[in-house]
Tab-separated table of C-alpha atoms and ligand atoms in Angstrom:
chain	number	residue	atom	x	y	z
H	1	UNK	CA	-1.707	6.067	-51.782
H	2	UNK	CA	-0.671	3.856	-54.660
H	3	UNK	CA	-3.054	4.622	-57.527
H	4	UNK	CA	-4.054	1.912	-59.939
H	5	UNK	CA	-4.756	2.575	-63.614
H	6	UNK	CA	-5.931	0.972	-66.845
H	7	UNK	CA	-2.885	-1.381	-66.908
H	8	UNK	CA	-4.302	-3.093	-63.788
H	9	UNK	CA	-7.774	-3.619	-65.307
H	10	UNK	CA	-8.583	-7.269	-64.482
H	11	UNK	CA	-10.697	-7.632	-67.623
H	12	UNK	CA	-7.855	-6.821	-69.998
H	13	UNK	CA	-6.709	-9.813	-72.036
H	14	UNK	CA	-3.774	-10.406	-74.351
H	15	UNK	CA	-3.401	-11.896	-77.823
H	16	UNK	CA	-0.716	-14.067	-76.178
H	17	UNK	CA	-3.190	-16.800	-75.234
H	18	UNK	CA	-1.173	-18.313	-72.368
H	19	UNK	CA	-1.307	-14.941	-70.557
H	20	UNK	CA	-5.091	-15.358	-70.179
H	21	UNK	CA	-4.737	-18.662	-68.306
H	22	UNK	CA	-5.996	-17.983	-64.743
H	23	UNK	CA	-3.078	-20.027	-63.357
H	24	UNK	CA	-0.288	-18.053	-65.039
H	25	UNK	CA	2.041	-15.925	-62.927
H	26	UNK	CA	2.451	-13.568	-65.854
H	27	UNK	CA	-0.873	-12.135	-67.077
H	28	UNK	CA	-0.843	-8.824	-68.967
H	29	UNK	CA	-1.393	-7.020	-65.623
H	30	UNK	CA	2.076	-8.146	-64.390
H	31	UNK	CA	4.754	-7.495	-67.075
H	32	UNK	CA	7.868	-8.225	-64.966
H	33	UNK	CA	11.326	-7.335	-66.307
H	34	UNK	CA	14.197	-9.760	-66.758
H	35	UNK	CA	17.392	-10.359	-68.723
H	36	UNK	CA	17.596	-13.390	-70.997
H	37	UNK	CA	19.530	-14.915	-73.857
H	38	UNK	CA	18.327	-17.358	-76.443
H	39	UNK	CA	19.417	-20.903	-75.601
H	40	UNK	CA	21.525	-21.150	-78.752
H	41	UNK	CA	23.277	-17.820	-78.093
H	42	UNK	CA	25.843	-16.831	-75.516
H	43	UNK	CA	25.415	-14.319	-72.734
H	44	UNK	CA	26.890	-11.470	-74.765
H	45	UNK	CA	23.700	-11.485	-76.817
H	46	UNK	CA	21.520	-10.991	-73.719
H	47	UNK	CA	18.469	-8.701	-73.892
H	48	UNK	CA	15.950	-7.085	-71.593
H	49	UNK	CA	12.676	-8.976	-71.748
H	50	UNK	CA	9.193	-8.995	-70.268
H	51	UNK	CA	7.381	-12.180	-69.214
H	52	UNK	CA	3.924	-12.663	-70.709
H	53	UNK	CA	2.167	-15.999	-70.122
H	54	UNK	CA	4.685	-18.696	-71.058
H	55	UNK	CA	6.523	-16.357	-73.447
H	56	UNK	CA	9.252	-13.720	-73.247
H	57	UNK	CA	8.953	-10.470	-75.187
H	58	UNK	CA	12.300	-9.075	-76.363
H	59	UNK	CA	12.165	-5.373	-75.418
H	60	UNK	CA	15.529	-4.476	-76.937
H	61	UNK	CA	14.299	-5.791	-80.278
H	62	UNK	CA	11.071	-3.760	-80.034
H	63	UNK	CA	13.167	-0.640	-79.410
H	64	UNK	CA	15.341	-1.367	-82.461
H	65	UNK	CA	12.193	-1.854	-84.539
H	66	UNK	CA	10.983	1.627	-83.514
H	67	UNK	CA	8.032	0.477	-81.424
H	68	UNK	CA	9.138	2.357	-78.293
H	69	UNK	CA	9.894	5.722	-79.904
H	70	UNK	CA	7.616	7.771	-77.627
H	71	UNK	CA	9.647	6.649	-74.628
H	72	UNK	CA	12.891	7.486	-76.351
H	73	UNK	CA	11.588	10.972	-77.116
H	74	UNK	CA	10.725	11.398	-73.443
H	75	UNK	CA	14.129	10.345	-72.104
H	76	UNK	CA	17.255	10.289	-74.282
H	77	UNK	CA	19.010	7.797	-72.056
H	78	UNK	CA	16.236	5.258	-72.261
H	79	UNK	CA	17.460	4.009	-75.641
H	80	UNK	CA	20.732	2.874	-74.059
H	81	UNK	CA	18.866	1.426	-71.073
H	82	UNK	CA	16.595	-0.679	-73.280
H	83	UNK	CA	19.587	-1.919	-75.216
H	84	UNK	CA	21.617	-2.866	-72.112
H	85	UNK	CA	21.628	-6.437	-70.781
H	86	UNK	CA	21.436	-4.995	-67.258
H	87	UNK	CA	18.203	-3.683	-65.769
H	88	UNK	CA	19.901	-1.217	-63.428
H	89	UNK	CA	19.951	1.327	-66.273
H	90	UNK	CA	16.174	1.063	-66.490
H	91	UNK	CA	15.770	1.024	-62.690
H	92	UNK	CA	17.506	4.351	-62.307
H	93	UNK	CA	15.424	5.943	-65.083
H	94	UNK	CA	12.742	6.271	-62.395
H	95	UNK	CA	9.080	5.368	-61.880
H	96	UNK	CA	7.645	7.690	-64.574
H	97	UNK	CA	9.650	6.096	-67.384
H	98	UNK	CA	8.961	2.594	-66.069
H	99	UNK	CA	5.266	3.461	-66.028
H	100	UNK	CA	5.444	4.720	-69.640
H	101	UNK	CA	7.175	1.487	-70.659
H	102	UNK	CA	4.518	-0.507	-68.828
H	103	UNK	CA	1.693	1.367	-70.548
H	104	UNK	CA	3.242	0.953	-73.981
H	105	UNK	CA	3.977	-2.783	-73.563
H	106	UNK	CA	0.479	-3.280	-72.155
H	107	UNK	CA	-0.942	-1.601	-75.275
H	108	UNK	CA	1.212	-3.704	-77.627
H	109	UNK	CA	0.180	-6.961	-75.931
H	110	UNK	CA	-3.539	-6.228	-75.504
H	111	UNK	CA	-5.933	-8.435	-77.452
H	112	UNK	CA	-6.784	-6.718	-80.728
H	113	UNK	CA	-3.524	-4.764	-81.057
H	114	UNK	CA	-1.762	-5.720	-84.310
H	115	UNK	CA	1.515	-3.784	-84.054
H	116	UNK	CA	3.375	-7.021	-83.179
H	117	UNK	CA	0.707	-9.662	-83.565
H	118	UNK	CA	-0.156	-8.524	-87.101
H	119	UNK	CA	3.453	-8.829	-88.333
H	120	UNK	CA	4.367	-12.470	-88.508
H	121	UNK	CA	8.127	-11.975	-88.880
H	122	UNK	CA	8.366	-9.451	-86.041
H	123	UNK	CA	6.179	-11.570	-83.761
H	124	UNK	CA	8.367	-14.615	-84.358
H	125	UNK	CA	11.558	-12.658	-83.638
H	126	UNK	CA	10.296	-10.738	-80.586
H	127	UNK	CA	8.168	-13.322	-78.801
H	128	UNK	CA	9.995	-16.436	-77.591
H	129	UNK	CA	8.808	-19.423	-75.583
H	130	UNK	CA	10.291	-19.409	-72.066
H	131	UNK	CA	11.534	-22.929	-72.747
H	132	UNK	CA	13.754	-21.500	-75.485
H	133	UNK	CA	15.560	-18.920	-73.337
H	134	UNK	CA	18.008	-18.899	-70.461
H	135	UNK	CA	17.400	-16.329	-67.729
H	136	UNK	CA	20.388	-14.379	-66.407
H	137	UNK	CA	20.806	-12.159	-63.350
H	138	UNK	CA	18.561	-9.123	-63.913
H	139	UNK	CA	21.302	-6.638	-63.010
H	140	UNK	CA	24.967	-6.307	-62.209
H	141	UNK	CA	24.503	-6.274	-58.454
H	142	UNK	CA	27.229	-4.120	-56.932
H	143	UNK	CA	26.175	-4.463	-53.325
H	144	UNK	CA	23.855	-6.681	-51.361
H	145	UNK	CA	22.417	-6.164	-47.873
H	146	UNK	CA	20.208	-8.540	-45.932
H	147	UNK	CA	17.826	-7.294	-43.231
H	148	UNK	CA	16.066	-9.181	-40.426
H	149	UNK	CA	12.637	-7.578	-40.703
H	150	UNK	CA	10.292	-10.348	-39.532
H	151	UNK	CA	9.663	-10.028	-35.811
H	152	UNK	CA	8.376	-13.623	-35.835
H	153	UNK	CA	11.652	-14.904	-37.299
H	154	UNK	CA	13.726	-12.773	-34.913
H	155	UNK	CA	11.661	-13.937	-31.921
H	156	UNK	CA	11.832	-17.619	-32.906
H	157	UNK	CA	15.576	-17.578	-33.508
H	158	UNK	CA	16.094	-15.526	-30.336
H	159	UNK	CA	14.001	-18.008	-28.300
H	160	UNK	CA	16.285	-20.855	-29.306
H	161	UNK	CA	19.361	-19.180	-27.890
H	162	UNK	CA	17.943	-16.811	-25.239
H	163	UNK	CA	14.623	-18.331	-24.099
H	164	UNK	CA	14.153	-15.776	-21.306
H	165	UNK	CA	14.925	-12.778	-23.532
H	166	UNK	CA	14.261	-13.666	-27.210
H	167	UNK	CA	14.083	-10.208	-28.762
H	168	UNK	CA	17.113	-7.956	-28.272
H	169	UNK	CA	16.312	-4.428	-26.988
H	170	UNK	CA	17.248	-2.728	-30.274
H	171	UNK	CA	14.848	-4.746	-32.459
H	172	UNK	CA	11.815	-2.441	-32.336
H	173	UNK	CA	13.958	0.645	-32.940
H	174	UNK	CA	16.561	-0.344	-35.523
H	175	UNK	CA	15.978	-2.304	-38.746
H	176	UNK	CA	18.756	-4.882	-38.220
H	177	UNK	CA	20.837	-5.950	-41.210
H	178	UNK	CA	24.262	-7.134	-42.343
H	179	UNK	CA	26.284	-6.622	-45.487
H	180	UNK	CA	26.003	-9.657	-47.745
H	181	UNK	CA	28.151	-10.808	-50.625
H	182	UNK	CA	27.102	-9.597	-54.099
H	183	UNK	CA	29.563	-11.787	-56.037
H	184	UNK	CA	27.829	-15.008	-55.015
H	185	UNK	CA	24.277	-14.013	-55.957
H	186	UNK	CA	23.110	-16.481	-58.585
H	187	UNK	CA	19.995	-16.759	-60.690
H	188	UNK	CA	17.318	-19.409	-60.112
H	189	UNK	CA	18.349	-22.840	-61.415
H	190	UNK	CA	22.045	-22.531	-60.523
H	191	UNK	CA	23.198	-25.597	-58.504
H	192	UNK	CA	24.270	-24.801	-54.936
H	193	UNK	CA	27.430	-26.488	-53.668
H	194	UNK	CA	27.286	-27.491	-50.009
H	195	UNK	CA	29.920	-25.332	-48.285
H	196	UNK	CA	32.897	-26.550	-46.287
H	197	UNK	CA	33.646	-24.587	-43.160
H	198	UNK	CA	34.717	-24.520	-39.529
H	199	UNK	CA	32.321	-26.462	-37.360
H	200	UNK	CA	32.568	-26.823	-33.603
H	201	UNK	CA	30.869	-29.679	-31.734
H	202	UNK	CA	29.137	-29.025	-28.384
H	203	UNK	CA	31.861	-30.914	-26.462
H	204	UNK	CA	35.430	-29.815	-25.689
H	205	UNK	CA	36.914	-31.015	-28.985
H	206	UNK	CA	38.484	-28.362	-31.235
H	207	UNK	CA	36.620	-27.200	-34.362
H	208	UNK	CA	37.057	-29.104	-37.634
H	209	UNK	CA	37.005	-27.958	-41.263
H	210	UNK	CA	34.321	-30.097	-42.923
H	211	UNK	CA	31.180	-30.001	-45.081
H	212	UNK	CA	28.257	-28.267	-43.380
H	213	UNK	CA	25.791	-30.771	-41.922
H	214	UNK	CA	23.126	-28.152	-41.236
H	215	UNK	CA	22.424	-26.578	-44.571
H	216	UNK	CA	19.260	-24.464	-44.641
H	217	UNK	CA	17.365	-22.053	-46.880
H	218	UNK	CA	15.761	-18.727	-45.907
H	219	UNK	CA	12.637	-17.546	-47.757
H	220	UNK	CA	13.095	-13.837	-48.361
H	221	UNK	CA	12.008	-11.047	-50.667
H	222	UNK	CA	14.537	-8.733	-52.304
H	223	UNK	CA	14.204	-5.302	-53.849
H	224	UNK	CA	16.308	-3.402	-56.358
H	225	UNK	CA	17.392	0.177	-55.713
H	226	UNK	CA	16.726	2.689	-58.503
H	227	UNK	CA	18.883	5.801	-58.669
H	228	UNK	CA	20.233	5.597	-55.121
H	229	UNK	CA	21.377	8.558	-53.046
H	230	UNK	CA	24.384	10.838	-52.926
H	231	UNK	CA	27.177	9.905	-50.514
H	232	UNK	CA	26.547	11.693	-47.221
H	233	UNK	CA	22.912	12.524	-47.976
H	234	UNK	CA	20.235	10.406	-46.283
H	235	UNK	CA	17.016	9.473	-48.025
H	236	UNK	CA	13.612	10.058	-46.360
H	237	UNK	CA	11.262	7.131	-46.029
H	238	UNK	CA	8.973	8.573	-48.728
H	239	UNK	CA	11.883	9.243	-51.093
H	240	UNK	CA	13.092	5.693	-50.440
H	241	UNK	CA	9.678	4.328	-51.426
H	242	UNK	CA	9.942	6.186	-54.751
H	243	UNK	CA	13.413	4.787	-55.365
H	244	UNK	CA	12.500	1.088	-55.133
H	245	UNK	CA	12.233	-0.392	-58.619
H	246	UNK	CA	10.817	-3.859	-58.048
H	247	UNK	CA	10.879	-7.115	-56.106
H	248	UNK	CA	12.315	-10.619	-56.556
H	249	UNK	CA	12.259	-13.780	-54.439
H	250	UNK	CA	15.486	-14.484	-52.546
H	251	UNK	CA	16.881	-17.668	-51.019
H	252	UNK	CA	19.542	-16.766	-48.463
H	253	UNK	CA	21.174	-20.212	-48.203
H	254	UNK	CA	22.576	-20.610	-44.690
H	255	UNK	CA	24.970	-23.130	-43.101
H	256	UNK	CA	23.703	-23.185	-39.510
H	257	UNK	CA	26.662	-25.080	-38.035
H	258	UNK	CA	29.200	-22.694	-39.567
H	259	UNK	CA	26.996	-19.756	-38.518
H	260	UNK	CA	26.751	-20.941	-34.916
H	261	UNK	CA	30.525	-21.019	-34.461
H	262	UNK	CA	31.417	-17.824	-36.356
H	263	UNK	CA	28.568	-15.345	-35.733
H	264	UNK	CA	29.827	-13.735	-32.552
H	265	UNK	CA	30.781	-10.916	-32.340
H	266	UNK	CA	30.391	-9.594	-35.909
H	267	UNK	CA	27.419	-11.540	-37.317
H	268	UNK	CA	27.100	-13.981	-40.212
H	269	UNK	CA	30.029	-14.277	-42.615
H	270	UNK	CA	31.009	-17.513	-44.429
H	271	UNK	CA	27.809	-19.243	-43.322
H	272	UNK	CA	25.918	-17.033	-45.794
H	273	UNK	CA	28.385	-15.834	-48.426
H	274	UNK	CA	28.702	-19.115	-50.377
H	275	UNK	CA	25.465	-18.529	-52.348
H	276	UNK	CA	22.256	-16.504	-52.551
H	277	UNK	CA	19.668	-17.378	-55.207
H	278	UNK	CA	17.228	-14.875	-56.717
H	279	UNK	CA	14.268	-15.327	-59.058
H	280	UNK	CA	14.928	-13.890	-62.536
H	281	UNK	CA	11.792	-11.761	-63.037
H	282	UNK	CA	11.648	-8.366	-61.322
H	283	UNK	CA	8.030	-7.565	-60.503
H	284	UNK	CA	7.894	-3.781	-60.742
H	285	UNK	CA	6.466	-1.505	-58.066
H	286	UNK	CA	4.053	-0.307	-60.778
H	287	UNK	CA	2.646	-3.847	-61.142
H	288	UNK	CA	2.406	-4.160	-57.343
H	289	UNK	CA	0.283	-1.034	-56.852
H	290	UNK	CA	-3.020	-2.888	-56.270
H	291	UNK	CA	-1.340	-5.072	-53.652
H	292	UNK	CA	0.139	-2.463	-51.362
H	293	UNK	CA	-1.208	-2.546	-47.809
H	294	UNK	CA	-0.654	-0.879	-44.441
H	295	UNK	CA	2.658	-1.380	-42.667
H	296	UNK	CA	2.679	-4.025	-39.899
H	297	UNK	CA	0.409	-3.007	-37.019
H	298	UNK	CA	2.665	-2.608	-34.028
H	299	UNK	CA	1.180	-4.096	-30.875
H	300	UNK	CA	0.187	-1.687	-28.097
H	301	UNK	CA	3.222	-0.678	-26.116
H	302	UNK	CA	5.665	-0.920	-29.028
H	303	UNK	CA	7.453	2.353	-29.805
H	304	UNK	CA	6.573	4.400	-32.881
H	305	UNK	CA	9.381	4.362	-35.451
H	306	UNK	CA	11.744	7.325	-35.042
H	307	UNK	CA	10.792	10.266	-37.284
H	308	UNK	CA	13.274	9.433	-40.069
H	309	UNK	CA	11.603	6.000	-40.413
H	310	UNK	CA	8.046	7.265	-40.140
H	311	UNK	CA	5.562	8.794	-42.571
H	312	UNK	CA	1.830	8.706	-43.018
H	313	UNK	CA	2.208	7.247	-46.501
H	314	UNK	CA	4.474	4.483	-45.203
H	315	UNK	CA	2.143	3.622	-42.354
H	316	UNK	CA	-0.925	3.509	-44.619
H	317	UNK	CA	0.510	1.755	-47.662
H	318	UNK	CA	4.176	0.853	-47.135
H	319	UNK	CA	3.420	-2.881	-46.865
H	320	UNK	CA	3.161	-5.417	-49.676
H	321	UNK	CA	0.498	-8.125	-49.572
H	322	UNK	CA	2.747	-10.794	-51.068
H	323	UNK	CA	2.330	-14.483	-50.199
H	324	UNK	CA	5.456	-16.623	-50.376
H	325	UNK	CA	5.717	-20.407	-50.408
H	326	UNK	CA	8.578	-22.874	-50.069
H	327	UNK	CA	8.574	-26.350	-51.656
H	328	UNK	CA	11.079	-29.195	-51.419
H	329	UNK	CA	11.768	-32.051	-53.850
H	330	UNK	CA	14.400	-34.632	-52.886
H	331	UNK	CA	16.364	-36.517	-55.551
H	332	UNK	CA	14.282	-39.637	-54.764
H	333	UNK	CA	11.043	-37.672	-55.160
H	334	UNK	CA	12.160	-36.404	-58.566
H	335	UNK	CA	13.111	-39.934	-59.656
H	336	UNK	CA	9.676	-41.209	-58.632
H	337	UNK	CA	7.941	-38.299	-60.330
H	338	UNK	CA	6.501	-37.076	-56.992
H	339	UNK	CA	5.497	-33.398	-56.966
H	340	UNK	CA	7.453	-31.081	-54.623
H	341	UNK	CA	5.921	-30.785	-51.136
H	342	UNK	CA	5.080	-27.433	-49.615
H	343	UNK	CA	7.040	-26.729	-46.438
H	344	UNK	CA	5.617	-23.320	-45.565
H	345	UNK	CA	3.541	-20.350	-46.611
H	346	UNK	CA	4.123	-16.849	-45.265
H	347	UNK	CA	3.183	-13.258	-45.976
H	348	UNK	CA	5.239	-10.131	-46.373
H	349	UNK	CA	2.460	-8.342	-44.448
H	350	UNK	CA	4.021	-9.811	-41.312
H	351	UNK	CA	7.279	-7.869	-41.692
H	352	UNK	CA	7.908	-5.457	-38.813
H	353	UNK	CA	9.718	-3.010	-41.119
H	354	UNK	CA	8.646	-1.923	-44.610
H	355	UNK	CA	10.975	-1.993	-47.598
H	356	UNK	CA	11.031	1.840	-47.625
H	357	UNK	CA	12.067	1.870	-43.958
H	358	UNK	CA	14.885	-0.581	-44.725
H	359	UNK	CA	16.188	1.565	-47.579
H	360	UNK	CA	15.806	4.843	-45.630
H	361	UNK	CA	17.599	3.324	-42.639
H	362	UNK	CA	20.401	2.047	-44.886
H	363	UNK	CA	21.054	5.602	-46.107
H	364	UNK	CA	20.493	7.232	-42.693
H	365	UNK	CA	24.225	7.469	-41.935
H	366	UNK	CA	24.934	8.833	-45.418
H	367	UNK	CA	25.780	5.450	-46.946
H	368	UNK	CA	25.540	5.717	-50.727
H	369	UNK	CA	23.217	3.293	-52.497
H	370	UNK	CA	23.819	2.583	-56.173
H	371	UNK	CA	21.568	1.574	-59.085
H	372	UNK	CA	21.184	-2.196	-59.075
H	373	UNK	CA	21.958	-2.667	-55.381
H	374	UNK	CA	19.920	-5.517	-53.963
H	375	UNK	CA	18.372	-5.416	-50.502
H	376	UNK	CA	16.673	-8.431	-48.961
H	377	UNK	CA	14.111	-8.390	-46.161
H	378	UNK	CA	15.364	-11.315	-44.075
H	379	UNK	CA	13.404	-14.531	-43.542
H	380	UNK	CA	9.674	-14.019	-44.015
H	381	UNK	CA	8.068	-15.852	-41.077
H	382	UNK	CA	4.618	-15.460	-39.549
H	383	UNK	CA	2.954	-16.230	-36.225
H	384	UNK	CA	2.242	-19.944	-36.859
H	385	UNK	CA	4.455	-22.960	-37.457
H	386	UNK	CA	3.341	-23.288	-41.096
H	387	UNK	CA	4.461	-19.681	-41.658
H	388	UNK	CA	8.099	-20.305	-40.744
H	389	UNK	CA	10.438	-19.483	-43.636
H	390	UNK	CA	13.479	-21.687	-42.843
H	391	UNK	CA	14.206	-25.173	-41.473
H	392	UNK	CA	15.952	-23.753	-38.403
H	393	UNK	CA	12.498	-22.547	-37.294
H	394	UNK	CA	10.314	-25.136	-39.022
H	395	UNK	CA	11.853	-28.253	-37.420
H	396	UNK	CA	12.091	-26.621	-33.974
H	397	UNK	CA	9.307	-27.514	-31.540
H	398	UNK	CA	8.763	-23.990	-30.298
H	399	UNK	CA	9.307	-21.825	-27.209
H	400	UNK	CA	10.543	-23.781	-24.214
H	401	UNK	CA	11.842	-26.622	-26.393
H	402	UNK	CA	15.596	-27.155	-26.676
H	403	UNK	CA	17.327	-26.301	-29.968
H	404	UNK	CA	18.526	-29.879	-30.205
H	405	UNK	CA	15.037	-31.432	-29.945
H	406	UNK	CA	13.885	-31.177	-33.532
H	407	UNK	CA	10.981	-32.812	-35.305
H	408	UNK	CA	12.012	-33.915	-38.787
H	409	UNK	CA	9.844	-33.171	-41.793
H	410	UNK	CA	8.609	-36.384	-43.393
H	411	UNK	CA	8.626	-36.477	-47.212
H	412	UNK	CA	6.230	-38.567	-49.371
H	413	UNK	CA	9.105	-41.025	-50.001
H	414	UNK	CA	9.429	-41.695	-46.247
H	415	UNK	CA	12.690	-39.687	-46.157
H	416	UNK	CA	13.138	-37.329	-43.220
H	417	UNK	CA	14.710	-33.902	-43.112
H	418	UNK	CA	15.893	-31.712	-40.267
H	419	UNK	CA	18.225	-29.825	-42.605
H	420	UNK	CA	18.897	-30.209	-46.360
H	421	UNK	CA	20.464	-33.295	-47.972
H	422	UNK	CA	22.495	-33.401	-51.193
H	423	UNK	CA	20.128	-33.608	-54.162
H	424	UNK	CA	17.353	-31.657	-52.407
H	425	UNK	CA	15.808	-28.923	-54.501
H	426	UNK	CA	14.229	-25.884	-52.850
H	427	UNK	CA	11.593	-24.098	-54.907
H	428	UNK	CA	10.231	-20.742	-53.782
H	429	UNK	CA	7.112	-19.139	-55.230
H	430	UNK	CA	5.341	-15.857	-54.581
H	431	UNK	CA	2.081	-14.264	-55.643
H	432	UNK	CA	-0.280	-11.351	-54.932
H	433	UNK	CA	-4.048	-11.698	-54.892
H	434	UNK	CA	-6.789	-9.212	-54.156
H	435	UNK	CA	-10.511	-9.092	-54.917
H	436	UNK	CA	-11.176	-7.032	-58.014
H	437	UNK	CA	-7.661	-7.520	-59.430
H	438	UNK	CA	-5.864	-10.126	-61.491
H	439	UNK	CA	-3.536	-12.400	-59.492
H	440	UNK	CA	0.127	-11.828	-60.379
H	441	UNK	CA	3.052	-14.123	-59.559
H	442	UNK	CA	6.818	-14.022	-59.273
H	443	UNK	CA	7.718	-17.249	-61.085
H	444	UNK	CA	10.166	-19.468	-59.228
H	445	UNK	CA	13.416	-19.265	-57.300
H	446	UNK	CA	15.037	-22.733	-57.465
H	447	UNK	CA	18.281	-24.375	-56.400
H	448	UNK	CA	19.514	-27.985	-56.034
H	449	UNK	CA	22.109	-28.897	-53.407
H	450	UNK	CA	25.191	-30.619	-54.859
H	451	UNK	CA	27.850	-32.353	-52.707
H	452	UNK	CA	30.585	-30.341	-51.021
H	453	UNK	CA	33.991	-29.943	-52.624
H	454	UNK	CA	36.072	-32.990	-51.622
H	455	UNK	CA	38.645	-32.339	-48.927
H	456	UNK	CA	41.998	-34.036	-49.381
S	501	CA	CA1	18.774	-13.931	-44.157
């Protein structure tokens, strides 16, 4: 099981006052990792940081000031990792070192500790308001894979195209995925240009090359790989669990019209590769320990996972009790000062496959995973309409209803949406709650749609 410790104590408070606000995503029990630069500096000056309340603590600076010496004594390579503007070096240092870092930062930030708080100059240099920094991608992502792990999402999408046979026969045996595009992963806040692509109308007319008219988001969760595995050597499901460093929120932007025309026979391609947005703060597996839960309970009659995807530990605590929410704000809503509206709320508990099963399956043919690889779960959807994590599902009227009969979402301005319009902003949030523990959050994963590149 995933043991909790003194760093998860819900009564612990910080001398950073904003971290004690019950509404903050970043109390002292969270301590997510990110990469940032000061707003007046360029990206070459980027540092590893930790979010605390509405502030960012510069970890590289603490290391230079000698405050993390015990860690450096423990692992010689950690000094370089703390000084690198890329978290993959820290991810592959492994869970023990990350835990030591967590314990030390927790100690430094706890109310009453004066090692930073008592030194005015150091505090001013190391602790920066979030409004004064720019968040960058947390790691150089070499490879990106997207799974399809929600049985609710797979069943809904399947029902639209194969009403009599929604779930393909492989679904309950194989964690389905496709290779995504790492080069177009962007950090929260980056504008998303509506893609141009080949679109084919229902009638006999030939396809046209035009801006997508059916632009959608997909609410997903991503995880970063730690050390990875050796080429040709598969990873067990328990070893995979140990090699997951932390989670982020992922928006797998999807152009449904391009997807519909191109996806057979090799799956999604240009309908997905134009952009994927991730949240900047990596919530570590150490922070998530209190919120682990059993894997999805398979209904009677479903097969057990094959042995390489099965373990007692995975079945008992391979799940993550993470709630995810999607909000939309149109340009008109922002102009009027109207708050974003919530479109859906789902839970990672509903995923048919655990993150460890996804990683183990990915390596099961000997495929080599590398530090900093990002793997996403696929759209997180649940059993009810309000749990559906994309517009393709959300505006569809359900089993038996044609794909074309869609009920638009009405916004407070009176605007209607079946898919996204230019100027729409999608905001994703995620949080974990459990009695006896402090709530921790993921911050936000945002993106505004900007008009397509003009075609001459
Ligand atoms: Ca997806």
